[in-house]
Each structure stands twice: as C-alpha cells, then as structure tokens.
mmCIF file of C-alpha atoms and ligand atoms in Angstrom:
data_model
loop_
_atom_site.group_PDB
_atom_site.id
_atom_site.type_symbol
_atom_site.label_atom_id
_atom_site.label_comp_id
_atom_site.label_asym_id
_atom_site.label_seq_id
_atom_site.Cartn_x
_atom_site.Cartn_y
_atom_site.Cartn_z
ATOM 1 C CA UNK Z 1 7.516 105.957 109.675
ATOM 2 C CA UNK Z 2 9.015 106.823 113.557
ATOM 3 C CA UNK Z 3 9.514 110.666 113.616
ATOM 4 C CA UNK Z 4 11.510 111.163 116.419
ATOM 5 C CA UNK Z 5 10.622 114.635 118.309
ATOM 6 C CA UNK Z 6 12.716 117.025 119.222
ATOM 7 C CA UNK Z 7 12.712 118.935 122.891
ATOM 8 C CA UNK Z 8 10.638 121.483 121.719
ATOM 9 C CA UNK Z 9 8.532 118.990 120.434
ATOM 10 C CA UNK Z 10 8.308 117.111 123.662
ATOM 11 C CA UNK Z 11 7.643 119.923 125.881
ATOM 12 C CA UNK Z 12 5.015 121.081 123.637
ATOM 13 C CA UNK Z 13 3.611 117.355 124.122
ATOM 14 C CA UNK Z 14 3.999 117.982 127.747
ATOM 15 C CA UNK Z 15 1.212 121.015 127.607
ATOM 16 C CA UNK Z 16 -1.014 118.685 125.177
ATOM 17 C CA UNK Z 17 -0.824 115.797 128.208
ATOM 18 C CA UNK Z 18 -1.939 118.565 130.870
ATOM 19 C CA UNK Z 19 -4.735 119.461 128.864
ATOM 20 C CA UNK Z 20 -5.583 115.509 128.702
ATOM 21 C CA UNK Z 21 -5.089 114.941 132.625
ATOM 22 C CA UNK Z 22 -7.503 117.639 133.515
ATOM 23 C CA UNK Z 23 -9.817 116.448 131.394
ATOM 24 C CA UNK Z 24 -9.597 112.926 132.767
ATOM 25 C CA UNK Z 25 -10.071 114.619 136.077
ATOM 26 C CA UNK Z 26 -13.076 115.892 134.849
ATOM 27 C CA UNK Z 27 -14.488 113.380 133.100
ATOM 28 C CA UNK Z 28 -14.061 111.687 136.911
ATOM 29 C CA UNK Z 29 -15.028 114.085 138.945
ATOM 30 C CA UNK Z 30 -18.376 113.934 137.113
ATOM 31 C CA UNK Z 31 -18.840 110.719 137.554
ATOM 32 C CA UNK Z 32 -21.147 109.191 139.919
ATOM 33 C CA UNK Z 33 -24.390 106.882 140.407
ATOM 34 C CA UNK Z 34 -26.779 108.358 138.146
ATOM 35 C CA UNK Z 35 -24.746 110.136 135.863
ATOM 36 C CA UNK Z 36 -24.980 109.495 132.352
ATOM 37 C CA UNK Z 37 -22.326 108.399 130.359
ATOM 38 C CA UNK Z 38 -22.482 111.992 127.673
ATOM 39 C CA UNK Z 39 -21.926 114.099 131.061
ATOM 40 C CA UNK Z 40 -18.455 112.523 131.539
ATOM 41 C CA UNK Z 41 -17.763 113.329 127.823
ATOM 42 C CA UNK Z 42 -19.505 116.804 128.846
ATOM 43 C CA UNK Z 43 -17.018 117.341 131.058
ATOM 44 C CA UNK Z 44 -14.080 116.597 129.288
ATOM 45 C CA UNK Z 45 -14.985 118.685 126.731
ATOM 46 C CA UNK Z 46 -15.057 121.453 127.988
ATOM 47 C CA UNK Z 47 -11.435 121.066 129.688
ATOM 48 C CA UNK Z 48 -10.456 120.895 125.896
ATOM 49 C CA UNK Z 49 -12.715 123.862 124.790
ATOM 50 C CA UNK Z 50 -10.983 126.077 127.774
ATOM 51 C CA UNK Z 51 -7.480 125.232 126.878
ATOM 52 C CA UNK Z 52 -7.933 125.687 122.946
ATOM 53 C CA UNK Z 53 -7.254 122.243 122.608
ATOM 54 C CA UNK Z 54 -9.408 119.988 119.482
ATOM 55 C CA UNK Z 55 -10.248 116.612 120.313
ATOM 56 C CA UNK Z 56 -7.992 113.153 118.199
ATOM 57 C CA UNK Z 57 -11.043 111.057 119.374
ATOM 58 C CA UNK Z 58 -14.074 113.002 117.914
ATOM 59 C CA UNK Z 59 -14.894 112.312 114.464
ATOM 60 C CA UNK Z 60 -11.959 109.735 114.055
ATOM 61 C CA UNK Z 61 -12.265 106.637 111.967
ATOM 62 C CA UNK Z 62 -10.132 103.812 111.858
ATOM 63 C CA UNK Z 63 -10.410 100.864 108.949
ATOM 64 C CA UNK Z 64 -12.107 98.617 111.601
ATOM 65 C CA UNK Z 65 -14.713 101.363 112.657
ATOM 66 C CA UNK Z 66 -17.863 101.631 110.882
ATOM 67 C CA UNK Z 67 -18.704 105.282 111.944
ATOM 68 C CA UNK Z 68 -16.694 108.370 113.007
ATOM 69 C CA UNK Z 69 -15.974 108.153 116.593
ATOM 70 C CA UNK Z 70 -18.980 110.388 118.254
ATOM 71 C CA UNK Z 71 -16.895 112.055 121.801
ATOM 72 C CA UNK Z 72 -14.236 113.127 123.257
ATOM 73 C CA UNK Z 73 -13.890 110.207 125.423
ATOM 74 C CA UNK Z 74 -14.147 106.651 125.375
ATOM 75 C CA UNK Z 75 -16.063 105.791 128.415
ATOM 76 C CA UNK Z 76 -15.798 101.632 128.691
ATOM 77 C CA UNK Z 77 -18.194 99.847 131.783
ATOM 78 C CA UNK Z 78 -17.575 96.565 133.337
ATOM 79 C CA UNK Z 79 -16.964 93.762 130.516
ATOM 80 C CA UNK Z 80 -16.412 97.024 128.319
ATOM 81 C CA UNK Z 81 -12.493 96.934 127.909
ATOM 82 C CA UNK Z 82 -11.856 100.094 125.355
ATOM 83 C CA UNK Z 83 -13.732 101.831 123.235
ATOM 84 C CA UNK Z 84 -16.812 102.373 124.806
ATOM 85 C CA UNK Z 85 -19.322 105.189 123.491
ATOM 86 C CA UNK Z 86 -20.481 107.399 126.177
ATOM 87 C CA UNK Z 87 -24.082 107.708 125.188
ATOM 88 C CA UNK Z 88 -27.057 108.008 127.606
ATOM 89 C CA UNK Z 89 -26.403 104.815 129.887
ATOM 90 C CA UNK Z 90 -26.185 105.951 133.691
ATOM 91 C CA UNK Z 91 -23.595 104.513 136.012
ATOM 92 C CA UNK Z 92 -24.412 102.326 138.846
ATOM 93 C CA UNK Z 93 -23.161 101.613 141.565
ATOM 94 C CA UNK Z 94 -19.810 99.816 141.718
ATOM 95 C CA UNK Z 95 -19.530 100.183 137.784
ATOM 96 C CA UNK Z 96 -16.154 99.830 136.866
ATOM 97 C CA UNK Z 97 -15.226 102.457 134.445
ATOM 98 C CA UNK Z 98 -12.419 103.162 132.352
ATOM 99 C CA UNK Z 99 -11.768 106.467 130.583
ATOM 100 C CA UNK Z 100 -9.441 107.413 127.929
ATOM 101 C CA UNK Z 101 -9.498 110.790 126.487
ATOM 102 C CA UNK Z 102 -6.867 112.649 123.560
ATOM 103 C CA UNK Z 103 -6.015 116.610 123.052
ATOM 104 C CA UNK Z 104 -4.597 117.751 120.425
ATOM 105 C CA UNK Z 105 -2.350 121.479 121.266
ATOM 106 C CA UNK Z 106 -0.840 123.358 118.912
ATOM 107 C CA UNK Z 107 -0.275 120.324 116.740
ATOM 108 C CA UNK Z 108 0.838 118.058 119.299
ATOM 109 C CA UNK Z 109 -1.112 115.200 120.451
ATOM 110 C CA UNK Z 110 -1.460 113.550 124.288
ATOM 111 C CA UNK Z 111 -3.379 110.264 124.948
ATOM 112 C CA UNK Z 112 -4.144 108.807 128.560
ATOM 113 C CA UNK Z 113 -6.623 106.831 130.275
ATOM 114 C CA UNK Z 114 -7.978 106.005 133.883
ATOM 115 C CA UNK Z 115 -9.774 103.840 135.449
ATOM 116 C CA UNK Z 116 -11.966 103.984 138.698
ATOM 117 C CA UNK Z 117 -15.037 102.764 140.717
ATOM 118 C CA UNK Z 118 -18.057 104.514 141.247
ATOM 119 C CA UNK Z 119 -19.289 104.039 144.659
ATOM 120 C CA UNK Z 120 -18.954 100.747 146.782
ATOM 121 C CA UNK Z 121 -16.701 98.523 144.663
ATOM 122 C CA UNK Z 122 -17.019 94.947 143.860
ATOM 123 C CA UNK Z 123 -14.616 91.945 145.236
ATOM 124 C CA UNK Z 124 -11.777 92.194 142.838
ATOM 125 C CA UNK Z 125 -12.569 95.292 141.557
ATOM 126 C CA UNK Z 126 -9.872 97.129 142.995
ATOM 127 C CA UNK Z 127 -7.156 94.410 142.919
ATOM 128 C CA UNK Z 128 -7.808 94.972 139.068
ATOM 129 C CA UNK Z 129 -7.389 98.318 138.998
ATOM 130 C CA UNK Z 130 -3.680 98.128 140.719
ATOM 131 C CA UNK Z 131 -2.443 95.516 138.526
ATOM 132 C CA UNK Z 132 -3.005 97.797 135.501
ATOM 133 C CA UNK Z 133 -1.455 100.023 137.034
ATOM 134 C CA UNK Z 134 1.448 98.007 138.288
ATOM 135 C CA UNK Z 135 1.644 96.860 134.121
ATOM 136 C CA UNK Z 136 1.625 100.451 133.413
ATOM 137 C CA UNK Z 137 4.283 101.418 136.042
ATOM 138 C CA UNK Z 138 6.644 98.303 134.725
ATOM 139 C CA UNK Z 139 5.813 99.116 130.995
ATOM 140 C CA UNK Z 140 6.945 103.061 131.935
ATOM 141 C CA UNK Z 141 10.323 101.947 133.899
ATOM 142 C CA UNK Z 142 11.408 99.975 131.098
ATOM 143 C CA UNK Z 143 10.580 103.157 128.635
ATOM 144 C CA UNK Z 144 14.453 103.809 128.440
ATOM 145 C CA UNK Z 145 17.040 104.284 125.986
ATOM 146 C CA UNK Z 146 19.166 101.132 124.894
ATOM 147 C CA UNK Z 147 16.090 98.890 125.476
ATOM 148 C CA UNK Z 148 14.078 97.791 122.823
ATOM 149 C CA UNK Z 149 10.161 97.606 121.718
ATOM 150 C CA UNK Z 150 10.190 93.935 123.282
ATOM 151 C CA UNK Z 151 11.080 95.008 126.818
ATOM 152 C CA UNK Z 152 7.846 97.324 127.268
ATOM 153 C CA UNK Z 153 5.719 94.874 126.064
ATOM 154 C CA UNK Z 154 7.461 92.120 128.151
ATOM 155 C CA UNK Z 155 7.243 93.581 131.192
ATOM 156 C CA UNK Z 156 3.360 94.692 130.850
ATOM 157 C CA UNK Z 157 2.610 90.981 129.883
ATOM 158 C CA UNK Z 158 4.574 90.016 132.678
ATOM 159 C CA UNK Z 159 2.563 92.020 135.572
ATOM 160 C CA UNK Z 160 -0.813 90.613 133.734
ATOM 161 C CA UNK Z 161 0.031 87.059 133.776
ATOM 162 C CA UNK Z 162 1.182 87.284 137.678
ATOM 163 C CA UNK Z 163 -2.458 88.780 138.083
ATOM 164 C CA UNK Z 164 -4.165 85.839 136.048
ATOM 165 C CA UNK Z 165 -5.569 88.522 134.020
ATOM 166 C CA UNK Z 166 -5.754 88.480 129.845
ATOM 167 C CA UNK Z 167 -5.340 91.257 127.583
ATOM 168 C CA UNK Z 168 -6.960 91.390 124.309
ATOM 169 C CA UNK Z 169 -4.477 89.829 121.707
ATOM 170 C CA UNK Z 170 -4.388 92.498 119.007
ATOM 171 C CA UNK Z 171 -4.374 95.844 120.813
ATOM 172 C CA UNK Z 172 -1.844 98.331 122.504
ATOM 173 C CA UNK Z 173 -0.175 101.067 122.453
ATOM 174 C CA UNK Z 174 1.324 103.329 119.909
ATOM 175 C CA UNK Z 175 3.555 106.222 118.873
ATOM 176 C CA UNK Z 176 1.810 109.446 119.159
ATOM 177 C CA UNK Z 177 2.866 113.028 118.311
ATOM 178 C CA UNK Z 178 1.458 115.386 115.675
ATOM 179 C CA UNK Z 179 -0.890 111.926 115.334
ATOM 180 C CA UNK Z 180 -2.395 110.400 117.640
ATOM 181 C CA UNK Z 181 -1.588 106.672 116.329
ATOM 182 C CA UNK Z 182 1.755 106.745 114.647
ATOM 183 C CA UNK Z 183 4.775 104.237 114.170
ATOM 184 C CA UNK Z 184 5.755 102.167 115.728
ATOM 185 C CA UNK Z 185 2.904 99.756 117.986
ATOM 186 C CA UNK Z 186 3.494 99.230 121.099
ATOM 187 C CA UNK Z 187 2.593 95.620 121.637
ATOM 188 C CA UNK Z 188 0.953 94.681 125.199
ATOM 189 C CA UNK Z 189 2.782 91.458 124.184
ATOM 190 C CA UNK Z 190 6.102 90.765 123.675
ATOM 191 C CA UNK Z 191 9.822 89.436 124.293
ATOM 192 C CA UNK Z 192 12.594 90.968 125.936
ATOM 193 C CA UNK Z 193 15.713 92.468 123.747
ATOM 194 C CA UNK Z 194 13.493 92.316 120.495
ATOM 195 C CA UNK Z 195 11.751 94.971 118.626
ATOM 196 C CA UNK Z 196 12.299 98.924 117.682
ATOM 197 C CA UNK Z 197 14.946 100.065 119.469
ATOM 198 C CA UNK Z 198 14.259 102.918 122.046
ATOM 199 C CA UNK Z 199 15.472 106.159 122.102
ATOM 200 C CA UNK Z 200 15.550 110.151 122.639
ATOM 201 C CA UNK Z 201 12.560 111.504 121.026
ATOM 202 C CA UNK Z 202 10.432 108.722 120.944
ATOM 203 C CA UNK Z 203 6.800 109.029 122.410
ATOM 204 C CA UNK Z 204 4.363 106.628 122.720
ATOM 205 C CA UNK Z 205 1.506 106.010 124.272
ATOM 206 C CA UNK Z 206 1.991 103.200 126.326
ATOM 207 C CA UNK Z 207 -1.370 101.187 127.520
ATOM 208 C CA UNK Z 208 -1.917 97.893 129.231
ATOM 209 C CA UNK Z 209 -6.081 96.297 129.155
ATOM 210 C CA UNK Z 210 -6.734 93.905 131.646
ATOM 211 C CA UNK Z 211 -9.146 91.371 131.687
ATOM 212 C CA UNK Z 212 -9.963 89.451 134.946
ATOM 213 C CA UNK Z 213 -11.411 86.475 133.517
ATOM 214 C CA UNK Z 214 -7.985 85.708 132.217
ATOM 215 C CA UNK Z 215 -8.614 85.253 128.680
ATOM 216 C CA UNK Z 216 -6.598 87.319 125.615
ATOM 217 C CA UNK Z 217 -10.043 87.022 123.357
ATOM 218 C CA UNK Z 218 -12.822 89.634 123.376
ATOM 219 C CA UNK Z 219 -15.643 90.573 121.045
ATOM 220 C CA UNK Z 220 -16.819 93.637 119.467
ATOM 221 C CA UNK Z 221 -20.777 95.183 120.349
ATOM 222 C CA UNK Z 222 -22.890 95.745 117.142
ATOM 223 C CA UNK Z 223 -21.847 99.325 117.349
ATOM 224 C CA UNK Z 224 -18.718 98.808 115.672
ATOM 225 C CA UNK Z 225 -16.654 100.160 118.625
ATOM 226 C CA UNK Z 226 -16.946 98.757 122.209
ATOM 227 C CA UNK Z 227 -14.778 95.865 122.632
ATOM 228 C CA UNK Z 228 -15.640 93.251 125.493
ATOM 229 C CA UNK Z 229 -14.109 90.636 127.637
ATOM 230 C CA UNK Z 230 -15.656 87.383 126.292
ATOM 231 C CA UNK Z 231 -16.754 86.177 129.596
ATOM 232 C CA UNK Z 232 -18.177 89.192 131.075
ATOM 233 C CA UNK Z 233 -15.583 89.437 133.526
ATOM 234 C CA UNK Z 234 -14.560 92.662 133.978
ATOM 235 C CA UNK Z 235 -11.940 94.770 132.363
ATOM 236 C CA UNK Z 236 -9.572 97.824 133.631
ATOM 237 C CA UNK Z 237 -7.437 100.078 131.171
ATOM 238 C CA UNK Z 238 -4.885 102.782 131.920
ATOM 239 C CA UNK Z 239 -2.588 104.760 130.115
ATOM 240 C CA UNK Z 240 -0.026 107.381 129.873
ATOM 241 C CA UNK Z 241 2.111 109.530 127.116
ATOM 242 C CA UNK Z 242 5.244 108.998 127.712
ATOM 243 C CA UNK Z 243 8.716 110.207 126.197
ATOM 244 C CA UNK Z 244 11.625 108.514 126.561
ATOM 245 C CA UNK Z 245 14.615 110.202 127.165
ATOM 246 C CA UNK Z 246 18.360 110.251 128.185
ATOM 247 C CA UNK Z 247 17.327 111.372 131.739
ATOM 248 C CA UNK Z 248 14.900 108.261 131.599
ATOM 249 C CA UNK Z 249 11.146 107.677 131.078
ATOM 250 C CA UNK Z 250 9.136 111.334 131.275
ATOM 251 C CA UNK Z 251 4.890 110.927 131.443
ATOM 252 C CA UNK Z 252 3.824 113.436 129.339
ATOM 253 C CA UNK Z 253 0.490 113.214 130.496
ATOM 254 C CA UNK Z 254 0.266 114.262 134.488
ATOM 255 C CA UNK Z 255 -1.678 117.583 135.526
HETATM 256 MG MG1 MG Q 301 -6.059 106.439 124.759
HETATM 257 MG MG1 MG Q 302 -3.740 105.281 123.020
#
C-alpha cells in the first residue's frame, strides 16, 4: 500500500534526511587509507546518537538476508555494489567506496547514499562516480507530478546505458516514510509513461547502482549481504530521499 504523506509529514522527513546527510558526511570524513571499515559506521553513529535519531539499517532483516543487518551503514568497496558490511577491512588507497546510511526521526524515515575515492583514484574511477550521479540527477528531474513510475526509471537507465555501465537487474529504489522500504519500487529499469503514477506526497528513495563492466548480473558474498559486480569491475551507488511535489522534485536528504 502507497501512503501518501502529508506536509507535515514531509517536512518532518526533511529533519530525518539532515540527520542522514551528516551522517554520510561523517561516515566520509572518517574515511581514509588505513581506516577500518567499523570507524565509518563509528562515525555515523554517533551523528544518529546526537540527533536522537534510531538507525532502519541496524538489526534489519529482509527475506533474502540470512542475519540481521549488523551497522548503521552499508559500506560497499570496489566490485562491492550495495550492501556491504563494514567490518574490520581497512581502506586502501584509491578504494572506491560507496556509503548508504538510514535515520529514523520521530517516526519518519530518510535513506541516502554516497560515493567517493579515498586517496589517488583509479582511471575511470571518477568518470563512474559522475554518471551515477548524472542517473541520479535525471531520475530526480523527472520526480514530478503527472509523470509516472516508468519515467524515473527510464531516465536512470538511460544515463547508465550512455555510460556503458550495468545495473544489477533486480534492485532499486523504493517508497520510504514511517518505513524505510514501502510501496511502491522504484525500478532502476523501466519505460517511459508506464507505471504508478506520481504525485503530491509521494517519497521515495530514488537510487541508481552502476557497474562499469557493463553487465546487469552480480552475485551475492557468502555473508548473505554484499552484492558484487560479476566481473570485478567496479561499482558506484548514490542516492537521495526525495518528495515529489507540486512545486517539483524536493531532496529530502541534503544537510
Ligand atoms: Mg539506502
Ligand atoms: Mg534505499
């Protein structure tokens, strides 16, 4: 079921998102060659701790997950697309990293994700990055009311497949609010004019995975969780809350 929020409901999603995009800039500001994965998570939690804020990731447990979730943040490396544990592995340098972190505020939920270079990047690295972020931006700007489901998801897929990049088949975004995954999915996939229909009130978290190699396939590690490109090329996923409005797309999740 879509619940569609009210303004209230929005704005108070709007203090939930802070809380998540300090905590990302945390989580990065931490980072470095060296630093173990659990000190980004360190980080982050305590930006939630400070704020009052709990924590969707931390003890949650989807069907396909054979454990609770054990952070705050997924912290995903290299061929790591989402999903990643941050355990005790240290960063090296030019690890591609991508971070995604949840808060939940007074019973409203935010859900965003970066991702970044630590130190001297690799060929490639960077152009990876941007493209995300260009399928973000595109997925955002066609967030409106009037369009439909298709038209997000068309335009992400669109931005990846100018960038030779793949994204893994069955994941992408989602409705969030007093839940951090709620109706209806936001497919990374999609065609234009099809699909819920957008309006006032809705939020979703809207999040495009690249995957330089090119390929929509991936596999899951042993632990249950971290999902990788099958070709160990490298992967780069960002995200933002947004709600869509009549005054247009609004990120919910900026500092
Ligand atoms: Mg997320
Ligand atoms: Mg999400």
């Amino acid at each position: 079921m879509v619940e569609i929020k009210t303004d209230a409901a929005m704005e108070a999603m709007r203090e939930a998102g802070r809380v998540v995009a300090n905590a990302l800039a945390a989580a990065r500001e931490a980072a470095g060659v060296g630093v173990r994965l659990r000190e980004l998570d360190e980080a982050a939690r305590e930006v939630l701790e400070a704020a009052g804020a709990g924590s969707p990731f931390l003890g949650y447990r989807p069907s396909f997950a054979p454990t609770p979730f054990p952070a705050v943040i997924c912290a995903s490396v290299n061929d790591a697309v989402v999903h990643g544990i941050p355990g005790g592995q240290r960063l090296r340098d030019g690890d591609l990293v991508s971070v995604d972190c949840g808060a939940k505020l007074d019973g409203w939920t935010g859900d965003a994700a970066i991702s970044f270079v630590v130190g001297t990047p690799r060929p490639g690295d960077e152009e990876l990055i941007a493209a995300t972020h260009r399928a973000l931006d595109a997925g955002i700007a066609a967030a409106v009311v009037g369009h439909r489901m298709g038209d997000i998801s068309h335009a992400i897929s669109t931005v990846a497949r100018e960038a030779r990049c793949g994204m893994p088949a069955d994941f992408g975004g989602h409705g969030i609010g007093r839940q951090m995954h709620e109706d209806p999915h936001v497919p990374n996939f999609g065609r234009p004019g099809r699909g819920y229909p957008l309006r006032h009130g809705l939020t979703l978290a809207i999040e495009p995975m690249l995957m330089a190699g090119g390929r929509n396939d991936y596999r899951t590690d042993p632990d249950g969780w971290t999902l990788r490109t099958t070709d160990g090329s490298r992967a780069a996923h960002v995200e933002h809350t947004v709600a869509i409005t009549e005054d247009g797309p609004r990120v919910l999740t900026l500092p």
